[in-house]
Coordinates of C-alpha atoms and ligand atoms in Angstrom, one line a residue:
X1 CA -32.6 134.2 87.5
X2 CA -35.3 137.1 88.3
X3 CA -38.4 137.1 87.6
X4 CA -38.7 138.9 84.5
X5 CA -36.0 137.2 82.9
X6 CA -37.9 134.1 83.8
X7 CA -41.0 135.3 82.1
X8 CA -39.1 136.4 79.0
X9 CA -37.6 132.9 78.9
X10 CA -40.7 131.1 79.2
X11 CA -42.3 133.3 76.5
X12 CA -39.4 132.9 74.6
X13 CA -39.6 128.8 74.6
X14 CA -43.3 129.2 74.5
X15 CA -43.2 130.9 70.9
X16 CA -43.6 129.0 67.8
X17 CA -40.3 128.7 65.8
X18 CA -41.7 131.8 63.2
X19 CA -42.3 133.5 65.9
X20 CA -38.9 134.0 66.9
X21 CA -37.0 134.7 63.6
X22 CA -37.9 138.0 63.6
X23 CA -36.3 140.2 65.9
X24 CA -31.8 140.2 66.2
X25 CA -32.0 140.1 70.1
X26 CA -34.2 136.6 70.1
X27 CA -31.7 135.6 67.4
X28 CA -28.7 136.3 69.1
X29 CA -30.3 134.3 72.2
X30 CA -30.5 131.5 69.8
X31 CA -27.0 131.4 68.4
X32 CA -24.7 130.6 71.3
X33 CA -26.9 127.4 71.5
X34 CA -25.2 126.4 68.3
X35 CA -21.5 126.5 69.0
X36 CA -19.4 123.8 70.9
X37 CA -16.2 125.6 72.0
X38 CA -13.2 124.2 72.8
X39 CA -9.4 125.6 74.8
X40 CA -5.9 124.1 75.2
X41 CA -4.1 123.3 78.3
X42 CA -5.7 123.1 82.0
X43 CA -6.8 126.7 82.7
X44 CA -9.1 128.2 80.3
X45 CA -8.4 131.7 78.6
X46 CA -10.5 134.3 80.0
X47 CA -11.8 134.9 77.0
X48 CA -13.4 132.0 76.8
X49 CA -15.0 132.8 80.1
X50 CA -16.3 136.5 78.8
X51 CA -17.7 134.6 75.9
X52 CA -20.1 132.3 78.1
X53 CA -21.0 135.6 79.8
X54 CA -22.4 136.6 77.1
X55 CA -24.1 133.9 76.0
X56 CA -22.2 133.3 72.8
X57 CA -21.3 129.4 73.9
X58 CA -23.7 126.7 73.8
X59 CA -21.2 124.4 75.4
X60 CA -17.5 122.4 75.6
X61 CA -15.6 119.7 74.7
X62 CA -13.0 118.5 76.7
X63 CA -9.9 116.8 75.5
X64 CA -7.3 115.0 77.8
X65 CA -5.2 117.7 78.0
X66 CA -7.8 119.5 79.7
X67 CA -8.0 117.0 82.3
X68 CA -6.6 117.4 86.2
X69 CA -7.8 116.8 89.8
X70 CA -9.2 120.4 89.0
X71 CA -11.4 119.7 86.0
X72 CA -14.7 119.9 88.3
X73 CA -13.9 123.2 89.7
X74 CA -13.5 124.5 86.1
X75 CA -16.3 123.2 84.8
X76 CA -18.9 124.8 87.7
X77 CA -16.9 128.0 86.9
X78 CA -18.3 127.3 83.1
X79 CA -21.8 126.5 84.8
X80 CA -21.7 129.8 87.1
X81 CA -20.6 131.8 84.8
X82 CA -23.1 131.0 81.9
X83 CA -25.6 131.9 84.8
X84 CA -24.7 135.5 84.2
X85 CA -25.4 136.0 80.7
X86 CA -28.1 137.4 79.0
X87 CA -29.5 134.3 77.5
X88 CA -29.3 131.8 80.1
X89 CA -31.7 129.3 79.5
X90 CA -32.2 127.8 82.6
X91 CA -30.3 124.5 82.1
X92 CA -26.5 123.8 82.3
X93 CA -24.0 124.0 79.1
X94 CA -23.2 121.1 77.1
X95 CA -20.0 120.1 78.5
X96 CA -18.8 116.8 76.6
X97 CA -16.0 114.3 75.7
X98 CA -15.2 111.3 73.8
X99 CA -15.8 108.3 77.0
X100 CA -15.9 105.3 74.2
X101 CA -14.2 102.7 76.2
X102 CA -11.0 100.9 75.8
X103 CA -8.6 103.3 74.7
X104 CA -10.6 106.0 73.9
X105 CA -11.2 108.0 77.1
X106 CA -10.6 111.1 78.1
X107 CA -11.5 110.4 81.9
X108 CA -9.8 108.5 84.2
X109 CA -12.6 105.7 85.0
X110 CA -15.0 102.9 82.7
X111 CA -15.7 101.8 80.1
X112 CA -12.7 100.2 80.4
X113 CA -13.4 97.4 77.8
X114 CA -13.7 99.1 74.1
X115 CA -16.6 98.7 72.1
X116 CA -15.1 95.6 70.1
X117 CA -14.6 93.6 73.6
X118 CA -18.3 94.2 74.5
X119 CA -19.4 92.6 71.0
X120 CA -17.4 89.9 71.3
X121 CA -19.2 88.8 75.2
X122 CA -21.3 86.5 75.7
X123 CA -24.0 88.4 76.0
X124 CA -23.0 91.7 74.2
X125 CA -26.1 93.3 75.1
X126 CA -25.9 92.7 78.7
X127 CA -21.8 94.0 78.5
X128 CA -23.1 97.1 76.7
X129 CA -25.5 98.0 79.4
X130 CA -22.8 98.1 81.8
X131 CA -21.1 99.6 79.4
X132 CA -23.3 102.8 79.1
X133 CA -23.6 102.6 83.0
X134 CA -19.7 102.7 83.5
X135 CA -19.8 105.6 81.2
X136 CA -22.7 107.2 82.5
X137 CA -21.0 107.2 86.2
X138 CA -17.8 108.6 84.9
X139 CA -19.2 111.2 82.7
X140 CA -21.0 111.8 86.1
X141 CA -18.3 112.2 88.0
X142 CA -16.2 114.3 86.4
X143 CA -19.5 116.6 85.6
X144 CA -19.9 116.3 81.9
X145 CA -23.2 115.7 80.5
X146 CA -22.2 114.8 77.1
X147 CA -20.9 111.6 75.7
X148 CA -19.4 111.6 72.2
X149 CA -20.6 107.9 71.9
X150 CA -21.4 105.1 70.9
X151 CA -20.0 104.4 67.5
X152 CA -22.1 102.4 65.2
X153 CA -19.5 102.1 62.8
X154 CA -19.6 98.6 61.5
X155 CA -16.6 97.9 60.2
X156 CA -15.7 95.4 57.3
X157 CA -11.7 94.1 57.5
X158 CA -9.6 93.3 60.8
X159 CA -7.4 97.0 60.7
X160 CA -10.5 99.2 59.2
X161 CA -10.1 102.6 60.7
X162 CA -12.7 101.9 63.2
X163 CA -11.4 98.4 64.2
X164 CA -7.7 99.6 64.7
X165 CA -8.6 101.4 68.0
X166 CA -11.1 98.8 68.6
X167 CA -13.9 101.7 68.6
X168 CA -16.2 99.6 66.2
X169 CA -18.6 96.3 68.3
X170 CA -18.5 94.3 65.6
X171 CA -18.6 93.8 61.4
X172 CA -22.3 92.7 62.0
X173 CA -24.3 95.5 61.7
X174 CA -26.8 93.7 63.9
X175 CA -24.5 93.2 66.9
X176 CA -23.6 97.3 66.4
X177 CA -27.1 98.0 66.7
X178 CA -28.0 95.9 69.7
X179 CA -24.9 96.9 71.6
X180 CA -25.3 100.5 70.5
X181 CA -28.8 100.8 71.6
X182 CA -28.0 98.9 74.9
X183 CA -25.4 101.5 75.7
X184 CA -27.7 104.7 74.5
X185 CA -30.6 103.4 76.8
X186 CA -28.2 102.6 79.9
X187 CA -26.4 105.5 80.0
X188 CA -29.5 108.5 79.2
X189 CA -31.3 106.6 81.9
X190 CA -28.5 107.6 84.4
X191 CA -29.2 110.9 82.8
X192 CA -26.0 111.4 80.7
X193 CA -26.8 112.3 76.7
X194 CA -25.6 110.0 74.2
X195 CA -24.6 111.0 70.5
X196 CA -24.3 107.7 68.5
X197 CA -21.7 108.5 65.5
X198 CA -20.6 109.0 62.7
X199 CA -24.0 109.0 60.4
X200 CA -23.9 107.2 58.0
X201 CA -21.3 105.3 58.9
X202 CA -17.6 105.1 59.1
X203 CA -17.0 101.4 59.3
X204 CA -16.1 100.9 55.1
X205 CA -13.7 103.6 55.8
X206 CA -9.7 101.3 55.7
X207 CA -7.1 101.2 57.6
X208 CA -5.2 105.1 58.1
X209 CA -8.4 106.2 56.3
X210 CA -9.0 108.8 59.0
X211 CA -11.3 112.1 58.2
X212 CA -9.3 114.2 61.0
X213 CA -6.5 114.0 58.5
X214 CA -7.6 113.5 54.9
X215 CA -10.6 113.7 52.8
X216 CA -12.3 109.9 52.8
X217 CA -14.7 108.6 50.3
X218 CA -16.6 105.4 50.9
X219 CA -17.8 104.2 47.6
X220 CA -20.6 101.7 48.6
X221 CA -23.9 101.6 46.7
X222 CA -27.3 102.7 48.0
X223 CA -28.4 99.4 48.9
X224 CA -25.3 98.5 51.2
X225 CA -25.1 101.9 52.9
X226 CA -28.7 101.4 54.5
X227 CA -28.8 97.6 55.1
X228 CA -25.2 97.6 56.5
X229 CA -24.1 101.3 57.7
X230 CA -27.4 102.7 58.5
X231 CA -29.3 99.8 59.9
X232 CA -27.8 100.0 63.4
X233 CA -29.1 103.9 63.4
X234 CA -33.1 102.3 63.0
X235 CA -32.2 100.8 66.6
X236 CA -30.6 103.9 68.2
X237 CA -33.4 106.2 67.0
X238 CA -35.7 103.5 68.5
X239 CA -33.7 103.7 71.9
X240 CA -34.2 107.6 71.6
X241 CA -31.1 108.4 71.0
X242 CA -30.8 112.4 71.7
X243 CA -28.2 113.2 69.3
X244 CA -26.9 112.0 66.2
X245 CA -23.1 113.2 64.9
X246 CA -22.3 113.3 61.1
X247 CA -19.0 111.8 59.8
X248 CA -17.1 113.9 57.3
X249 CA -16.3 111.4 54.5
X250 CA -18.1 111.9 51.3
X251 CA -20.7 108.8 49.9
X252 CA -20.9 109.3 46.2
X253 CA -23.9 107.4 46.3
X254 CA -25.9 109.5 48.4
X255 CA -23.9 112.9 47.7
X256 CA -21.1 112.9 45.3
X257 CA -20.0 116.6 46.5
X258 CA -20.4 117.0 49.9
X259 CA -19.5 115.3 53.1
X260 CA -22.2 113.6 55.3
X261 CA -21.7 116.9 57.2
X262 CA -22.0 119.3 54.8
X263 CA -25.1 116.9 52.9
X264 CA -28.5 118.1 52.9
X265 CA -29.6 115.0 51.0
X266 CA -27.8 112.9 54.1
X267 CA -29.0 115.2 56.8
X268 CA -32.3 115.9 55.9
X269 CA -33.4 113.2 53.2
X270 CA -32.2 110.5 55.3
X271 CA -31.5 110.9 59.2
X272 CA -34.5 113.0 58.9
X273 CA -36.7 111.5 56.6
X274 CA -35.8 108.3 55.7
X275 CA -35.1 107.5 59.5
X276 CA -37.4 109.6 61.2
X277 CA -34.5 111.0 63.7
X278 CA -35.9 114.1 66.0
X279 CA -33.2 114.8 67.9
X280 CA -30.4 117.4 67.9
X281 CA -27.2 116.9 65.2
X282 CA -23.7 117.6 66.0
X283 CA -21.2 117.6 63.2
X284 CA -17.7 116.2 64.0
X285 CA -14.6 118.5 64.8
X286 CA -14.9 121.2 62.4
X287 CA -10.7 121.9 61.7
X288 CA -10.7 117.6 60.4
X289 CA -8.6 117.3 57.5
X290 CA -11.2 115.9 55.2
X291 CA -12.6 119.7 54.8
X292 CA -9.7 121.4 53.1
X293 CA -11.5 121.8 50.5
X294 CA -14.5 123.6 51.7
X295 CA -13.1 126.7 53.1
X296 CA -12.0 127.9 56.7
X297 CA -13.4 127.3 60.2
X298 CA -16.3 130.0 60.0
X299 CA -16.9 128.8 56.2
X300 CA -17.2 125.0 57.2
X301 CA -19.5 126.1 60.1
X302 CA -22.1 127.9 58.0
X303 CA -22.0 125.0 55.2
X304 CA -23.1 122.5 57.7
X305 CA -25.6 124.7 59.8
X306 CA -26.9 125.1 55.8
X307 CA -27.1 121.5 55.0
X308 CA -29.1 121.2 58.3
X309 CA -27.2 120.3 61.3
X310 CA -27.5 122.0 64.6
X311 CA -24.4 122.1 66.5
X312 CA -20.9 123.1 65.3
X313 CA -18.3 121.1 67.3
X314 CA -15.3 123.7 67.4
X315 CA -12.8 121.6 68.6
X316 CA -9.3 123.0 67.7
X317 CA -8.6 124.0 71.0
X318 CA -8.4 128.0 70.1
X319 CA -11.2 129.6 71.3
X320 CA -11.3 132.0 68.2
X321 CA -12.5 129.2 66.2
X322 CA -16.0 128.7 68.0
X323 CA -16.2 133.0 68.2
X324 CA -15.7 132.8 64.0
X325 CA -17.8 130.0 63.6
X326 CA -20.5 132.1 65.8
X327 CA -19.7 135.3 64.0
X328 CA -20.7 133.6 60.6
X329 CA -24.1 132.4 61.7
X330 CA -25.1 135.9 63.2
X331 CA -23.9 137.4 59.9
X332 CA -25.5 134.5 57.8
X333 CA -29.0 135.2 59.9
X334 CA -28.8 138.8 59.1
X335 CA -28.5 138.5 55.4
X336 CA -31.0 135.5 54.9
X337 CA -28.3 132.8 53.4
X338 CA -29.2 131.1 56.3
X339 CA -33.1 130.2 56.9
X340 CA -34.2 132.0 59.9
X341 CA -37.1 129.8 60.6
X342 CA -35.1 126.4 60.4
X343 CA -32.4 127.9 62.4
X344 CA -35.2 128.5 65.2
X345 CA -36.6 125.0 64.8
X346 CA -33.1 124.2 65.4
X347 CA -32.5 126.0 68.5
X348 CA -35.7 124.7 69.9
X349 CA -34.5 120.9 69.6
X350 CA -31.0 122.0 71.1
X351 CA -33.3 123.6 74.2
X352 CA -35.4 120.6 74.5
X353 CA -32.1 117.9 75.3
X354 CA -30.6 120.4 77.6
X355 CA -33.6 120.8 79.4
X356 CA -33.4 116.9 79.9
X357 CA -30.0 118.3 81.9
X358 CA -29.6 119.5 85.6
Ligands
NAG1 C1 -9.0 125.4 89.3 O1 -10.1 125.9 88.5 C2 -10.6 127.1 89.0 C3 -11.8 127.5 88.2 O2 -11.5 127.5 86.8 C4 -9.5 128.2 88.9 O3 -10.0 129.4 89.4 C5 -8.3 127.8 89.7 O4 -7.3 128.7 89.4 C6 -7.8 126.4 89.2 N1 -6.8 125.9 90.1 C7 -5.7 125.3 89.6 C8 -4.7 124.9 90.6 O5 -5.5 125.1 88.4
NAG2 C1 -17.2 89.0 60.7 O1 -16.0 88.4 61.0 C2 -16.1 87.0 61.3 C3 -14.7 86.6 61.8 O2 -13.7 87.0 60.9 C4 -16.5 86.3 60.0 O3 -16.6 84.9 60.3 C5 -17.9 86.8 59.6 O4 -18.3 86.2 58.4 C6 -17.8 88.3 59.5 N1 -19.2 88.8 59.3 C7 -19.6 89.7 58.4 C8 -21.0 90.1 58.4 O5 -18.8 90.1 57.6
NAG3 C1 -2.4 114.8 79.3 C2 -2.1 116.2 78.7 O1 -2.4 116.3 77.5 N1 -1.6 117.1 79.5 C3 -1.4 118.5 79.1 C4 -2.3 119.4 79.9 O2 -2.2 120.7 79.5 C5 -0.9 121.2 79.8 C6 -0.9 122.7 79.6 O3 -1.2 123.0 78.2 C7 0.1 120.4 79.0 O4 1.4 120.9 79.4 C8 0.0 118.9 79.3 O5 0.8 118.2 78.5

């Protein structure tokens, strides 16, 4: 980075939210921050490549068939690359994956033991300190920055959709939270972001009740949803948890319309103000099934930035998914549907975790 671009950037994160929202070039700085892209296979399109150029990706997700001995290489081209564009901030892209434990791992190494082993130890907080360490050194290794995890799903029934992969600690939502917290503070101390999922909870949701396929509903009351489902987010936010990623199945009791995603009442009324939660949102893959009804890619992207949420996981695997999803936001920022000054805000949490990254 020269000099001037440095000043501009520390002007630029110097300025007050409002003060930012005005002019299209600080906005389109802001907006690549927003979008997680995604790309199929072991060699990334070089379009993907032209698009972190110019600065139009705020980071990636990695699935296992993007996964060889080469993945390292591939991800410092992402982090070289990104050094050329326009809006570099300073600090590395998100790159991320889904490193649960058990069977849920994208890279070769720990956790091995899934979350429901880990509440089932002895000492289930101990297990899940090692637990986030394990992930933590893999994540590490393989030079991702992100994990997708913990789950704080407490599920109810042996079989729920979050006990059938063993992805759930427990069906006591105080077990979740201990183990969830243990895991959060273990593995951001080794420098390695956690995002604890899926607000407000998954764990009602039955057997082959999956949002990637199907719209879900989980019809508990009120009362239930924060003593059971939300309680083990009180002890993650407390652990300083720097993300927090939104489920898409719709609670009738809090929002009989939208999913948690799409939910300004969940998002904002709740995670923000009923729980007090800072940090950065991320909603879950933005093709899942459970959104049919709520419009294509770009669509669904702008409905949740709307509702409040401040990263767009594009995770189809088609690059022209995040570049749509990005398209709608500039357009949406140009002609005021979406809230300039919120959008800002926005950014500047998204800037304030990555510059927890090296
Ligand atoms: C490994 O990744 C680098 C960077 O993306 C790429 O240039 C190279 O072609 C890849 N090699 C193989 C064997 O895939
Ligand atoms: C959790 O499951 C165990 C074993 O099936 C059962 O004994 C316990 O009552 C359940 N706890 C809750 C909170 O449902
Ligand atoms: C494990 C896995 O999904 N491997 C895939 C990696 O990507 C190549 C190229 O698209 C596929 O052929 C492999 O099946």
């Amino acid at each position: 980075m020269n000099f001037s671009t440095q000043l501009l950037l520390s002007l630029f994160l110097a300025l007050p939210p409002s003060a930012l929202a005005a002019s299209p070039s600080d906005l389109q700085a802001q907006i690549g921050h927003h979008v997680i892209f995604s790309y199929p296979g072991l060699e990334p399109p070089a379009h993907l490549l032209d698009l972190i150029k110019e600065g139009k990706v705020g980071g990636i997700i990695l699935f296992g068939e993007n996964v060889s001995d080469n993945l390292t290489a591939t991800i410092d081209n992402f982090q070289e690359t990104y050094k050329q564009s326009p809006y570099y901030s300073g600090n590395p892209l998100f790159i991320m994956t889904d490193q649960e434990g058990g069977k849920v791992r994208r890279l070769a190494g720990g956790p091995v033991e899934s979350a429901k082993q880990i509440g089932q130890a002895p000492d289930p907080k101990a297990a899940a300190t090692q637990m986030g360490k394990d992930a933590a050194s893999t994540l590490e290794a393989f030079k991702n920055n992100v994990n997708l995890a913990p789950v704080l799903d407490v599920y109810r029934e042996a079989g729920d959709f979050a006990d059938a992969s063993q992805r759930s600690f427990s069906n006591s939502s105080r077990i979740v939270g201990t183990c969830g917290s243990a895991f959060i503070s273990a593995q951001q101390a080794a420098g390695v972001i956690a995002s604890a999922e899926h607000f407000p909870g998954l764990g009602a949701a039955g057997a082959g009740e999956n949002t990637d396929l199907q719209p879900v509903t989980i019809d508990l009351t009120l009362k239930e949803l924060r003593k059971v489902d939300m309680a083990p987010y009180t002890q993650a936010i407390a652990a300083g948890v720097d993300m927090v990623m939104t489920s898409w199945a719709i609670y009738p009791a809090l929002d009989p319309t939208y999913p948690s995603g799409l939910s300004k009442t969940i998002i904002q009324n709740e995670l923000r103000g009923r729980l007090g939660f800072k940090g950065v949102t991320i909603t879950d893959a933005v093709e899942a099934g459970a959104l049919e009804a709520f419009g294509d890619q770009a669509t669904r992207g702008l409905l949740a930035a709307q509702a409040g949420i401040d990263i767009l996981l594009a995770a189809k695997r088609d690059v022209t998914q995040g570049e749509d999803i990005y398209n709608a936001l500039v357009a949406a920022l140009e002609d005021g549907s979406l809230d300039q000054d919120s959008f800002s805000a926005a950014t500047q949490r998204i800037l304030d975790v990555r510059k927890k990254l090296v």
